[in-house]
PDB file of C-alpha atoms and ligand atoms in Angstrom:
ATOM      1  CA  UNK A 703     -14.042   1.710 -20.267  1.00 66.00           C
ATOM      2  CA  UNK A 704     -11.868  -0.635 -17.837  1.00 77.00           C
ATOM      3  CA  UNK A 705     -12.777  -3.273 -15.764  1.00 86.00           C
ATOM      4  CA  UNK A 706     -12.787  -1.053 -12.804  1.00 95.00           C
ATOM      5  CA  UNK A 707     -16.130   0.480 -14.217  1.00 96.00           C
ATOM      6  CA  UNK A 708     -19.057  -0.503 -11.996  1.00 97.00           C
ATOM      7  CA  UNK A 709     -16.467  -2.507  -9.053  1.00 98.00           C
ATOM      8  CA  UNK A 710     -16.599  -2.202  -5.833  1.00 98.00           C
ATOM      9  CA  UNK A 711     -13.360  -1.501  -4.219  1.00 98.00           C
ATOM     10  CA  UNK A 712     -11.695  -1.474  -0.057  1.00 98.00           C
ATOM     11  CA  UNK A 713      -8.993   1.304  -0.007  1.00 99.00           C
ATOM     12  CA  UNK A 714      -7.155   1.174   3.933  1.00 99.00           C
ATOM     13  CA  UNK A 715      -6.157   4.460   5.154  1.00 98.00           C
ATOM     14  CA  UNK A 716      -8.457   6.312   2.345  1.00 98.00           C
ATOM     15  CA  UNK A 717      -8.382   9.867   4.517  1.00 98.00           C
ATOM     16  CA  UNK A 718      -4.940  11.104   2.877  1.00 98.00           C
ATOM     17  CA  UNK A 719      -2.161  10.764   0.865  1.00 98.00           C
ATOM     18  CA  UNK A 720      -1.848   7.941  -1.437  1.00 98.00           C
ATOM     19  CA  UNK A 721      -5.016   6.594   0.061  1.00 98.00           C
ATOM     20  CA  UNK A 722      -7.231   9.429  -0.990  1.00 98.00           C
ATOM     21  CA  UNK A 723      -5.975   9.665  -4.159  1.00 98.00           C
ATOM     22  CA  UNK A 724      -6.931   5.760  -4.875  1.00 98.00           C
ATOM     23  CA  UNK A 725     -10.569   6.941  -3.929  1.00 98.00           C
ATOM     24  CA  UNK A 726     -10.294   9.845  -6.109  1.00 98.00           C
ATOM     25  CA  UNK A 727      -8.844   7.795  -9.036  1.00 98.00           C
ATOM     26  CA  UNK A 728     -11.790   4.798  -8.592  1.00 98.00           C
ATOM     27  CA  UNK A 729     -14.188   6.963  -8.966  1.00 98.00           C
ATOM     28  CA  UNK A 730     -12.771   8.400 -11.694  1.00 97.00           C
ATOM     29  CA  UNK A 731     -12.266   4.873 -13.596  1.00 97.00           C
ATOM     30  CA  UNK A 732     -16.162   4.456 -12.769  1.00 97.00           C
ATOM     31  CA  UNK A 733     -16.187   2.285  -9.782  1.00 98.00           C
ATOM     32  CA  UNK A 734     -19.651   2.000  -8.307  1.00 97.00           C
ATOM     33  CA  UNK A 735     -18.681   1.822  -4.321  1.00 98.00           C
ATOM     34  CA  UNK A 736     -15.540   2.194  -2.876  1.00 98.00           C
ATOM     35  CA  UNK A 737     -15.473   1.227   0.820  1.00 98.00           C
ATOM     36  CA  UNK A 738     -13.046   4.067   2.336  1.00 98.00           C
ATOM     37  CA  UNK A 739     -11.171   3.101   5.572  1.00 98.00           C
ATOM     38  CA  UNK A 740      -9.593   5.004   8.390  1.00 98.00           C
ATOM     39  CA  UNK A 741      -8.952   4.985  12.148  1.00 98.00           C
ATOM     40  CA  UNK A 742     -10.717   8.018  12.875  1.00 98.00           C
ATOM     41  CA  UNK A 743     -13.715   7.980   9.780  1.00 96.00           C
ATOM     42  CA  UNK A 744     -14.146  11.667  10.627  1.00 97.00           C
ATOM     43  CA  UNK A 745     -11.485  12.240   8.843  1.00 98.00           C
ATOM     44  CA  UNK A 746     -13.398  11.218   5.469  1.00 98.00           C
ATOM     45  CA  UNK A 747     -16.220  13.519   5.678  1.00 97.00           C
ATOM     46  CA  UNK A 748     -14.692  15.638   2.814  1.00 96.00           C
ATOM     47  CA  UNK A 749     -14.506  13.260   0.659  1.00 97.00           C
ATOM     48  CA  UNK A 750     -17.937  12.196   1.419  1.00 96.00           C
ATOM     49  CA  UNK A 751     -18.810  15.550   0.838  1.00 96.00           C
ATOM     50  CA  UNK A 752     -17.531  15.428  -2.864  1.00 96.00           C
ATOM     51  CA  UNK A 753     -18.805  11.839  -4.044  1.00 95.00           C
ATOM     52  CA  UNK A 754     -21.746  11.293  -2.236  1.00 90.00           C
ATOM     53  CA  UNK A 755     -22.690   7.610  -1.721  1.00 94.00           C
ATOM     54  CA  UNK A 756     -20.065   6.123  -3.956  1.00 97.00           C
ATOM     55  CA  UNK A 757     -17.934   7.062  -1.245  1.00 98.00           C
ATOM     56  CA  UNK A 758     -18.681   4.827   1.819  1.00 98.00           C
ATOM     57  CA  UNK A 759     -16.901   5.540   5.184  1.00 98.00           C
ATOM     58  CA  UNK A 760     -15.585   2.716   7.162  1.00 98.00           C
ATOM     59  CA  UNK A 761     -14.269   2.743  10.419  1.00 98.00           C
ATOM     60  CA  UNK A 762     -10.791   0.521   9.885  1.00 98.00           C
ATOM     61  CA  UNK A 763      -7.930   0.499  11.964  1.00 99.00           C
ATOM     62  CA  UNK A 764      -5.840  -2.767  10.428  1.00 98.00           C
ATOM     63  CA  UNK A 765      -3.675  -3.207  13.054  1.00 98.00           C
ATOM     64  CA  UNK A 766      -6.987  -4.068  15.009  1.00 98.00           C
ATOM     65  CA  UNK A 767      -8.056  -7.982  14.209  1.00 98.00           C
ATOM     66  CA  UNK A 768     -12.049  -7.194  15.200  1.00 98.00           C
ATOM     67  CA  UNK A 769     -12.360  -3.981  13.186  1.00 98.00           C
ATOM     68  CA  UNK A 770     -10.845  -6.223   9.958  1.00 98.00           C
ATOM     69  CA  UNK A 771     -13.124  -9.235  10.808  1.00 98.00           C
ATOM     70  CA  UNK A 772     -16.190  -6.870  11.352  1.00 98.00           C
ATOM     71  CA  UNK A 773     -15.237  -4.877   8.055  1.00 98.00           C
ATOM     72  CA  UNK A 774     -14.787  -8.769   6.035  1.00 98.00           C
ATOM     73  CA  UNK A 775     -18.185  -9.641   7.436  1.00 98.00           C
ATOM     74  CA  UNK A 776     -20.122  -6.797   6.693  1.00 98.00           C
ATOM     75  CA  UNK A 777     -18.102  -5.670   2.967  1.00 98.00           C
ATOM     76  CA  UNK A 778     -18.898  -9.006   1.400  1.00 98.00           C
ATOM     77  CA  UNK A 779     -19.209  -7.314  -2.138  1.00 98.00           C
ATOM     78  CA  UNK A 780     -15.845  -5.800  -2.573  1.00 98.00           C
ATOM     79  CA  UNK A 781     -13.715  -7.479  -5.440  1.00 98.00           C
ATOM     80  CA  UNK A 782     -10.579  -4.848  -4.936  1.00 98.00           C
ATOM     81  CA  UNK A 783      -9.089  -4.964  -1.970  1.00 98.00           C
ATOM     82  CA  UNK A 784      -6.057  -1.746  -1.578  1.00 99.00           C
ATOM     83  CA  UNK A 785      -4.037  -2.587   1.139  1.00 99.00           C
ATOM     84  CA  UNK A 786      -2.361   0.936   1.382  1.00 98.00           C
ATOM     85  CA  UNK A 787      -2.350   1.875   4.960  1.00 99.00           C
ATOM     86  CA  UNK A 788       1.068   2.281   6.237  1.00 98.00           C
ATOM     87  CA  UNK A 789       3.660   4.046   8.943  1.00 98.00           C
ATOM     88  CA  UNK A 790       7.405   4.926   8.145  1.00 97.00           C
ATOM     89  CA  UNK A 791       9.225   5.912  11.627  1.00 95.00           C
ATOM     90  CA  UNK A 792      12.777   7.189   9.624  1.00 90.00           C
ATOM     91  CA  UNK A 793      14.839   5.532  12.272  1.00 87.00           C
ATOM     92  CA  UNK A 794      18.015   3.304  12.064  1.00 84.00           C
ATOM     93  CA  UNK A 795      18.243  -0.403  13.116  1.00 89.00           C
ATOM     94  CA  UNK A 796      21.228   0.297  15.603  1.00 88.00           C
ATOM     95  CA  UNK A 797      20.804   2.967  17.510  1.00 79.00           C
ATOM     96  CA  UNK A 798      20.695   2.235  20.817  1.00 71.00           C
ATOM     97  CA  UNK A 799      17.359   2.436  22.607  1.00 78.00           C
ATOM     98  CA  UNK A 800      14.261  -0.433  22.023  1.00 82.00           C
ATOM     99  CA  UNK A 801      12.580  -1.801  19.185  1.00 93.00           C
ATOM    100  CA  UNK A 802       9.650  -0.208  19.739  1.00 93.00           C
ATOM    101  CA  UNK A 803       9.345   1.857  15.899  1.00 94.00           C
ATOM    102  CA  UNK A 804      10.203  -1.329  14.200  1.00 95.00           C
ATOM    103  CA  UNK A 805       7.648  -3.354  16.133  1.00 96.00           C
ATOM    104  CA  UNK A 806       5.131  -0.612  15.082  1.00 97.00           C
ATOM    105  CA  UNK A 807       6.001  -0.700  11.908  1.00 98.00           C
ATOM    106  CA  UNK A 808       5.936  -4.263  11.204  1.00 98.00           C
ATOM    107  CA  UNK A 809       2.406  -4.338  13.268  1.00 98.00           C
ATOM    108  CA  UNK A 810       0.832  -1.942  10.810  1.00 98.00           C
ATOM    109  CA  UNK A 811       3.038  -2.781   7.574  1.00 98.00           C
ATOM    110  CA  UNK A 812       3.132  -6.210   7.531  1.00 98.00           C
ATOM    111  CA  UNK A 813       0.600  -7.809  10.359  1.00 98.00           C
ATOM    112  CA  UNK A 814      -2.253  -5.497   9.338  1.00 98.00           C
ATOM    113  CA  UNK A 815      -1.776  -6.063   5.562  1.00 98.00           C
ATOM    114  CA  UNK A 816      -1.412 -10.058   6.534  1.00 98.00           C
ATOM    115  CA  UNK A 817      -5.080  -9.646   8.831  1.00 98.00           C
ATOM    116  CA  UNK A 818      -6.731  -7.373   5.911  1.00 98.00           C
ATOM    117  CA  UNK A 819      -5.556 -10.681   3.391  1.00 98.00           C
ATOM    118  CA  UNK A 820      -6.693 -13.096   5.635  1.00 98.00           C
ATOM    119  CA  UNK A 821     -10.105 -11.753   6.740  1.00 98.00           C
ATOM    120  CA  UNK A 822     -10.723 -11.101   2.735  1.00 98.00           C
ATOM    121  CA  UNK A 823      -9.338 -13.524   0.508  1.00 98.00           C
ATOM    122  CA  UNK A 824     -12.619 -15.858   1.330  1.00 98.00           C
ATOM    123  CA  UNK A 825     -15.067 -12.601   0.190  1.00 98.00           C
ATOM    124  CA  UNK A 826     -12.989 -11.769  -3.116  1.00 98.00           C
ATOM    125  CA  UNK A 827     -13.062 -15.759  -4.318  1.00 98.00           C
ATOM    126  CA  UNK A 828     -17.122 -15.468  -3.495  1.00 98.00           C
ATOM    127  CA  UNK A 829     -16.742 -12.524  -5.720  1.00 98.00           C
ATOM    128  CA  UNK A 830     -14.928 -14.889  -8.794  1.00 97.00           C
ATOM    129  CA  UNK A 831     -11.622 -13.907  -7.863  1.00 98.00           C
ATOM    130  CA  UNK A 832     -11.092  -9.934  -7.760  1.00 98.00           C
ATOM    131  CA  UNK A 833      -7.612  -8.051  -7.170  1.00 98.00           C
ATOM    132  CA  UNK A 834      -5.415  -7.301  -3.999  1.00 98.00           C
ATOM    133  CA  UNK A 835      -2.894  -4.346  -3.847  1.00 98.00           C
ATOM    134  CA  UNK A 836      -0.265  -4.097  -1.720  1.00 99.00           C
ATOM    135  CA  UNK A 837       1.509  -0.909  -1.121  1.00 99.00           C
ATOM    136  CA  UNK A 838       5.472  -2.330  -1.224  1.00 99.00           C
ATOM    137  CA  UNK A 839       8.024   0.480  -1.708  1.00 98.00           C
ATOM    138  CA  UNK A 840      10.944   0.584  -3.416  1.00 98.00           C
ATOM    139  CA  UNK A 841      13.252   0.350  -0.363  1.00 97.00           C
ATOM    140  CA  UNK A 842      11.288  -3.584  -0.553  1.00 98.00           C
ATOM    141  CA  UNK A 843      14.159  -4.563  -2.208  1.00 97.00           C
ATOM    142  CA  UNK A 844      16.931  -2.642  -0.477  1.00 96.00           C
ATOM    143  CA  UNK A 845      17.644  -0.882   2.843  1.00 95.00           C
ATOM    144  CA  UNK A 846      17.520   2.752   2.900  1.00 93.00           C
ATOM    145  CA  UNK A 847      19.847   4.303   5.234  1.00 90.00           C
ATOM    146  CA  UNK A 848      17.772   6.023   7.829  1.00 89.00           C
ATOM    147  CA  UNK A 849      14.293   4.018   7.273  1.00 93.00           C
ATOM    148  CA  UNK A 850      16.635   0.199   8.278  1.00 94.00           C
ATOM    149  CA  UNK A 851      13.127  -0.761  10.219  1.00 95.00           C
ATOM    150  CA  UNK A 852      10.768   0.807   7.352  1.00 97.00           C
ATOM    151  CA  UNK A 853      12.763  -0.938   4.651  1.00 97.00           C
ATOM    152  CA  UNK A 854      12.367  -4.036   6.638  1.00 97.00           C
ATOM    153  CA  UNK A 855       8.759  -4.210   7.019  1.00 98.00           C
ATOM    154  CA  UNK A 856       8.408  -3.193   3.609  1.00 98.00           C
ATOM    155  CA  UNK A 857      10.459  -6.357   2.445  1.00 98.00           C
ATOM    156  CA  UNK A 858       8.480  -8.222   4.497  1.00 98.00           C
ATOM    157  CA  UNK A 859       5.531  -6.824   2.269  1.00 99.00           C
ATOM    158  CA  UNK A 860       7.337  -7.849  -0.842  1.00 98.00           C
ATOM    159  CA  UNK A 861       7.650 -11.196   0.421  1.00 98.00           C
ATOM    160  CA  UNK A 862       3.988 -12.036   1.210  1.00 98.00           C
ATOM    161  CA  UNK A 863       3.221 -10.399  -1.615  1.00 99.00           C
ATOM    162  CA  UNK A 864       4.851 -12.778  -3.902  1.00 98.00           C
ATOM    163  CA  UNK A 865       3.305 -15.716  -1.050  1.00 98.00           C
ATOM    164  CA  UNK A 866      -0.289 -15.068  -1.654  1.00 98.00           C
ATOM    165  CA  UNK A 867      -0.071 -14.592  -5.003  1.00 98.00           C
ATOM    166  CA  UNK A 868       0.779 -18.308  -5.247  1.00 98.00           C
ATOM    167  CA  UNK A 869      -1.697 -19.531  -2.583  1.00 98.00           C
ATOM    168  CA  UNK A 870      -4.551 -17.149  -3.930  1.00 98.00           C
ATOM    169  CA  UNK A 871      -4.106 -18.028  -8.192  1.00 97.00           C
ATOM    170  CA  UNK A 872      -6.122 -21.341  -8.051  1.00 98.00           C
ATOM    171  CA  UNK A 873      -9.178 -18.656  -6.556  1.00 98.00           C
ATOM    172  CA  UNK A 874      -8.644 -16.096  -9.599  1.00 98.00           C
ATOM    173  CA  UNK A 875      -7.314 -13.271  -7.791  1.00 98.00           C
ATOM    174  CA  UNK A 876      -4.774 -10.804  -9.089  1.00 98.00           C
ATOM    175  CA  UNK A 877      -2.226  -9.735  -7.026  1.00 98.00           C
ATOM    176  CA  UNK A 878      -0.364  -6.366  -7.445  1.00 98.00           C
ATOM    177  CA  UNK A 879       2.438  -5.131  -5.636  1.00 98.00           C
ATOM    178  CA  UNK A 880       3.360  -1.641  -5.699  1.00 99.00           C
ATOM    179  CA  UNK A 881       6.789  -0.473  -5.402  1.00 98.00           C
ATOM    180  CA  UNK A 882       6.878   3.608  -5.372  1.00 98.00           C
ATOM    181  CA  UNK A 883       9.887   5.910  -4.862  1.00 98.00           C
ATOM    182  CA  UNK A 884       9.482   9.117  -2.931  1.00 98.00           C
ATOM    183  CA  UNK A 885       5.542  10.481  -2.958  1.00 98.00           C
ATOM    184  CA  UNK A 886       4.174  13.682  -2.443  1.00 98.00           C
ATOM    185  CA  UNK A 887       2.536  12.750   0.662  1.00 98.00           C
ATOM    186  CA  UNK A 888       2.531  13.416   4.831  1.00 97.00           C
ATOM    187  CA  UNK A 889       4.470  10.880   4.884  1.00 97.00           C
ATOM    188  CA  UNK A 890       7.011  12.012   2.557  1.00 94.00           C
ATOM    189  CA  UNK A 891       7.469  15.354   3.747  1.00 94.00           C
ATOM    190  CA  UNK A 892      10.432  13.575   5.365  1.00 88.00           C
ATOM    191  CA  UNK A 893      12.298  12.804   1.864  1.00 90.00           C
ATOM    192  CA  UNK A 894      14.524  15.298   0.694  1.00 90.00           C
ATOM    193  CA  UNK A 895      14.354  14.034  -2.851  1.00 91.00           C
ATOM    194  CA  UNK A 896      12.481  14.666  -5.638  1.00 94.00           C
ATOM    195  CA  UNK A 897       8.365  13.507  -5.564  1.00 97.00           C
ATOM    196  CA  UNK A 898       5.920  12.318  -7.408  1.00 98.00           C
ATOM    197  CA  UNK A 899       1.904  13.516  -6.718  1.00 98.00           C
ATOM    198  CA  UNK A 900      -0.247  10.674  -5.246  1.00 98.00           C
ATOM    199  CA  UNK A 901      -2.292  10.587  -7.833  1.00 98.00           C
ATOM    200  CA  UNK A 902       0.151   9.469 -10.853  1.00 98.00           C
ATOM    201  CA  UNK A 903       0.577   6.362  -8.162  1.00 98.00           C
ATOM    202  CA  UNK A 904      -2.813   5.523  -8.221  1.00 98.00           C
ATOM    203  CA  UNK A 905      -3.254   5.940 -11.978  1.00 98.00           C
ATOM    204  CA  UNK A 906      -0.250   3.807 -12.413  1.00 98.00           C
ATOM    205  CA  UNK A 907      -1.623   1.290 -10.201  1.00 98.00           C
ATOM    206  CA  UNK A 908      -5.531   1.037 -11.656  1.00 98.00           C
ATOM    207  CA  UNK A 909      -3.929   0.957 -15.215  1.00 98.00           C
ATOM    208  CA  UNK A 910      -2.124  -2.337 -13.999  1.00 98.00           C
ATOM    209  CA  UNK A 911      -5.321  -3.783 -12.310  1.00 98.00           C
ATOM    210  CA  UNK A 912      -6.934  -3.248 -15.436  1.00 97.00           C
ATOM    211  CA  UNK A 913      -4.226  -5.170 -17.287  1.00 97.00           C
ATOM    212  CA  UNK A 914      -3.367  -7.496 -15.182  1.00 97.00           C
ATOM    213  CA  UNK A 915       0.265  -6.162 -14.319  1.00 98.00           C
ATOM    214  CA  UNK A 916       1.298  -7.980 -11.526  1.00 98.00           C
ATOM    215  CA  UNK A 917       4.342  -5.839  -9.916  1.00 98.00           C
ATOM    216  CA  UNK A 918       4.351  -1.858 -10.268  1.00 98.00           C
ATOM    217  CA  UNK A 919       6.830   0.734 -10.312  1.00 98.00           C
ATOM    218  CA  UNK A 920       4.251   3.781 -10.376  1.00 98.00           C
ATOM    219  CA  UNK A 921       7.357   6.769 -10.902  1.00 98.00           C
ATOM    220  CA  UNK A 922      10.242   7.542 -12.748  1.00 98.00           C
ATOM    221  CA  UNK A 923      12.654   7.316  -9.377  1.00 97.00           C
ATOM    222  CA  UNK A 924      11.015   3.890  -8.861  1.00 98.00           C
ATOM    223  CA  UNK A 925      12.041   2.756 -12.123  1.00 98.00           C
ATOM    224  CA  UNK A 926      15.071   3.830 -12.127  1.00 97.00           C
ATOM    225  CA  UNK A 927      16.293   2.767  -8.976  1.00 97.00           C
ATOM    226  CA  UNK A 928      14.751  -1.094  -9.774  1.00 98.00           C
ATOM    227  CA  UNK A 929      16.789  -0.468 -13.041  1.00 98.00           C
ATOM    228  CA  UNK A 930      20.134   0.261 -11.065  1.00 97.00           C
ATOM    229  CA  UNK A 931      19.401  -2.252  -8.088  1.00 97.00           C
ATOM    230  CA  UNK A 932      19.212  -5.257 -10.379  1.00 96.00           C
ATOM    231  CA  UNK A 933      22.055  -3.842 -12.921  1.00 97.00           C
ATOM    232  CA  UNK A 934      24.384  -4.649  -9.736  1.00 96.00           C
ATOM    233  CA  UNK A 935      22.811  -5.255  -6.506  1.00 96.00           C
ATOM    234  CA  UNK A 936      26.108  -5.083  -4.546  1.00 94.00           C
ATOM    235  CA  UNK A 937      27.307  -1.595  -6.309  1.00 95.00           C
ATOM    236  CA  UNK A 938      23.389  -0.250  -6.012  1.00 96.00           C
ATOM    237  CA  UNK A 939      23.908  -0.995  -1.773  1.00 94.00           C
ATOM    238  CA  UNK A 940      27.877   0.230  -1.737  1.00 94.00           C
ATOM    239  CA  UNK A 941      26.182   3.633  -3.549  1.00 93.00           C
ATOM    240  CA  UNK A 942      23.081   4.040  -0.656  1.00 91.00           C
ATOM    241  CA  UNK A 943      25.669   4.101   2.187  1.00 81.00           C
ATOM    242  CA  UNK A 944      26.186   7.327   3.719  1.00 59.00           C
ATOM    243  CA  UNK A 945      23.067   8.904   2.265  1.00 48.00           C
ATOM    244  CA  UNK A 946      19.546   9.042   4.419  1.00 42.00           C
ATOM    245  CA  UNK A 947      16.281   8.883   4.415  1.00 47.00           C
ATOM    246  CA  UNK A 948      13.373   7.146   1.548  1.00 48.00           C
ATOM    247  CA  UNK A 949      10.253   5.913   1.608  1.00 52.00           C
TER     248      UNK A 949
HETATM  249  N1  NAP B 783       5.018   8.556   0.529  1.00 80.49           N
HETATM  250  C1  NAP B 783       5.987   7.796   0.041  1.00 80.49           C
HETATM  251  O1  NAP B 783       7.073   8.300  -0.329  1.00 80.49           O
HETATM  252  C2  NAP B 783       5.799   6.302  -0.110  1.00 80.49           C
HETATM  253  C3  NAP B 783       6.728   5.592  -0.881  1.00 80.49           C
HETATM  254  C4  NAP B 783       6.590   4.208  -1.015  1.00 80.49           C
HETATM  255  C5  NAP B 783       5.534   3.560  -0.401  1.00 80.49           C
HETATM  256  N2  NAP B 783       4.636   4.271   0.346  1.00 80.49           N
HETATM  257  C6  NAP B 783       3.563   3.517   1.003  1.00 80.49           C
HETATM  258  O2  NAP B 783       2.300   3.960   0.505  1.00 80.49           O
HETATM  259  C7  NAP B 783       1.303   3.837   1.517  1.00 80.49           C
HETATM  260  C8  NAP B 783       0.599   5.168   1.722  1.00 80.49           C
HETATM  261  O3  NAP B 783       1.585   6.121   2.134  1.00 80.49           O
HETATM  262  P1  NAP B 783       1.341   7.686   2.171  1.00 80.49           P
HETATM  263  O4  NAP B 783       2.551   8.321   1.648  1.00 80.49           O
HETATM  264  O5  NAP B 783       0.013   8.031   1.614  1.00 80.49           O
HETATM  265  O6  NAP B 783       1.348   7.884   3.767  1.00 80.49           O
HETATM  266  P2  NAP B 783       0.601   8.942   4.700  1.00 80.49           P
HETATM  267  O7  NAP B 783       0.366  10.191   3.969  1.00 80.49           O
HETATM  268  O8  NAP B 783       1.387   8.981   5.965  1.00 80.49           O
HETATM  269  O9  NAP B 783      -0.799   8.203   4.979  1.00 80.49           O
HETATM  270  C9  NAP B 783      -0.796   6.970   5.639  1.00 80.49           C
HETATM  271  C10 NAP B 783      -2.222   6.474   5.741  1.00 80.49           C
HETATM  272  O10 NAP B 783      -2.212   5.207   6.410  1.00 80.49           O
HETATM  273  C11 NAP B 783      -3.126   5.284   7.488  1.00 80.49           C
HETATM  274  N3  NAP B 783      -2.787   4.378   8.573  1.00 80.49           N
HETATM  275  C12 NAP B 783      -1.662   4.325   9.333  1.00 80.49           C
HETATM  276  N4  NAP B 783      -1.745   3.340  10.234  1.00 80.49           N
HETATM  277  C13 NAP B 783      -2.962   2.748  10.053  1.00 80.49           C
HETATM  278  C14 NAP B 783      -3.640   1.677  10.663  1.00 80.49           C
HETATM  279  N5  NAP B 783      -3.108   1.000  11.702  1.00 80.49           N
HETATM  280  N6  NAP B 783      -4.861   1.330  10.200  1.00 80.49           N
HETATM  281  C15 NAP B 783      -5.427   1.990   9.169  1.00 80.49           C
HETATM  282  N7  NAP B 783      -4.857   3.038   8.566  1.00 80.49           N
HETATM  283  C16 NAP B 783      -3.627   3.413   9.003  1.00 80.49           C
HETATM  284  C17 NAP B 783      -3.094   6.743   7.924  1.00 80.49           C
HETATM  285  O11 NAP B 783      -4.229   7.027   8.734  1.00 80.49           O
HETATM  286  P3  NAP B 783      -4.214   8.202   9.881  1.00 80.49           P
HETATM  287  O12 NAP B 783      -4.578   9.473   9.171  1.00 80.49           O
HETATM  288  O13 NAP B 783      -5.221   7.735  10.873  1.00 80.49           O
HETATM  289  O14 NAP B 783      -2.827   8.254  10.447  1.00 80.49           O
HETATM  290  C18 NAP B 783      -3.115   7.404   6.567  1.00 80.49           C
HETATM  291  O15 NAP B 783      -4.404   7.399   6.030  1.00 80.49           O
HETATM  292  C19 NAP B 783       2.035   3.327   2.771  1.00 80.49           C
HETATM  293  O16 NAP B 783       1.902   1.931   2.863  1.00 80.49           O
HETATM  294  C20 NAP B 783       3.475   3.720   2.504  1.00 80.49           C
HETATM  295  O17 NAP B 783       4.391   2.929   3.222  1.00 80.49           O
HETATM  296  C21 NAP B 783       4.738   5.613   0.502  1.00 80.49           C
END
């Protein structure tokens, strides 16, 4: 048994992908509620369908302060908070034309994560401390060519990442970032690389929860990738240039 058994967990963008399989792997570990969220909650009936009440649709877009404060207000028993919603626009820094896809994705990436902390730090200390996830990505640490904005926000991730798990230790809560490679997903239909299923991420990710692992690199391409980044950071960036295109 882990100490996910009986927990009630928060899971942003729950309908698909990486998401979905966090709801499928909590109620696998034994969790007694998990608190599914998604912009249209239509888009959770099947997995309503499968799990019954353990599965509880909630209506969570967090790029949208009054749906997060709403959500904080009314969720006051969750102790695991998964901030895993996320957008990747695949475009380059340079190009000409505006800033709009790097706006967006800093909006949903990095402002939404910050709002989902913010409204929910005070309900996981009433709780006696709990856990927050953050989905990260590899590319956290360096730019991808052809995601420059995505690898941005997601640095930006890594960064207040590692800044609320400072502010939030005196309360008890365990901070996780997660730092995948390319994932079977919608979203990484655009990656012509290898993948790795959702689920294994979510496994990999409730297995650190459970022991208190505070950074995560859920796949083999993660891993190695970290491995080669910090063998030689400058050789690792020389290497990506000229090649496109990672979540
Ligand atoms: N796939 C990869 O290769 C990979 C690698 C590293 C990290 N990640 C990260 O892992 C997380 C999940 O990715 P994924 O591959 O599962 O992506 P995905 O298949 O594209 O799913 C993204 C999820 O986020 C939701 N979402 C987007 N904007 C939202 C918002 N403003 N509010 C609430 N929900 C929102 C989507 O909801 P809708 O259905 O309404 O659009 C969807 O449920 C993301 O943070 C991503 O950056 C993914």
């Amino acid at each position: 048994m882990t100490k996910l058994n009986g927990t009630t967990a928060l899971v942003t963008g729950a309908n698909r992908g990486i998401g979905k399989a966090f709801v499928e792997a909590l109620i696998e570990a034994g969790a007694s509620r998990i608190y599914a969220g998604a912009r249209k909650p239509e888009t959770l009936d099947a997995l309503v369908a499968a799990h019954g009440d353990r599965v509880v649709p909630v209506t969570l877009d967090v790029t949208r302060p009054e749906q997060v404060r709403t959500a904080a207000e009314e969720l006051t028993d969750i102790s695991v908070l998964i901030n895993n919603a996320g957008i990747a626009r695949f475009e380059g820094l340079v190009a000409p034309g505006d800033s709009e896809a790097a706006r967006a994705e800093m909006e949903t990436n990095y402002f939404g994560l910050l709002n989902m902390v913010q409204a929910f730090a005070p309900v996981l200390k009433a709780n006696g401390g709990g856990a927050i996830v953050n989905l990260a990505s590899i590319v956290s640490h360096f730019s991808f060519p052809g995601a420059g904005s995505y690898s941005a926000s997601k640095a930006a991730v890594h960064s207040l990442t590692q800044g609320i798990r400072g502010e939030l230790r005196a309360q008890g809560t365990l901070v996780v970032g997660v730092y995948p490679g390319p994932i079977d997903t919608d979203m990484g239909a655009a990656i012509e690389m290898e993948k790795t299923p959702p689920s294994e991420v979510a496994k990999a990710v409730l297995a650190a929860v459970d022991a208190g692992t505070e950074d995560v690199y859920p796949d083999l391409m993660s891993q190695e990738m970290h491995r080669s980044y910090w063998a030689d950071p400058k050789a690792f960036e020389l290497h990506l240039t000229g090649t496109s295109s990672a979540a």
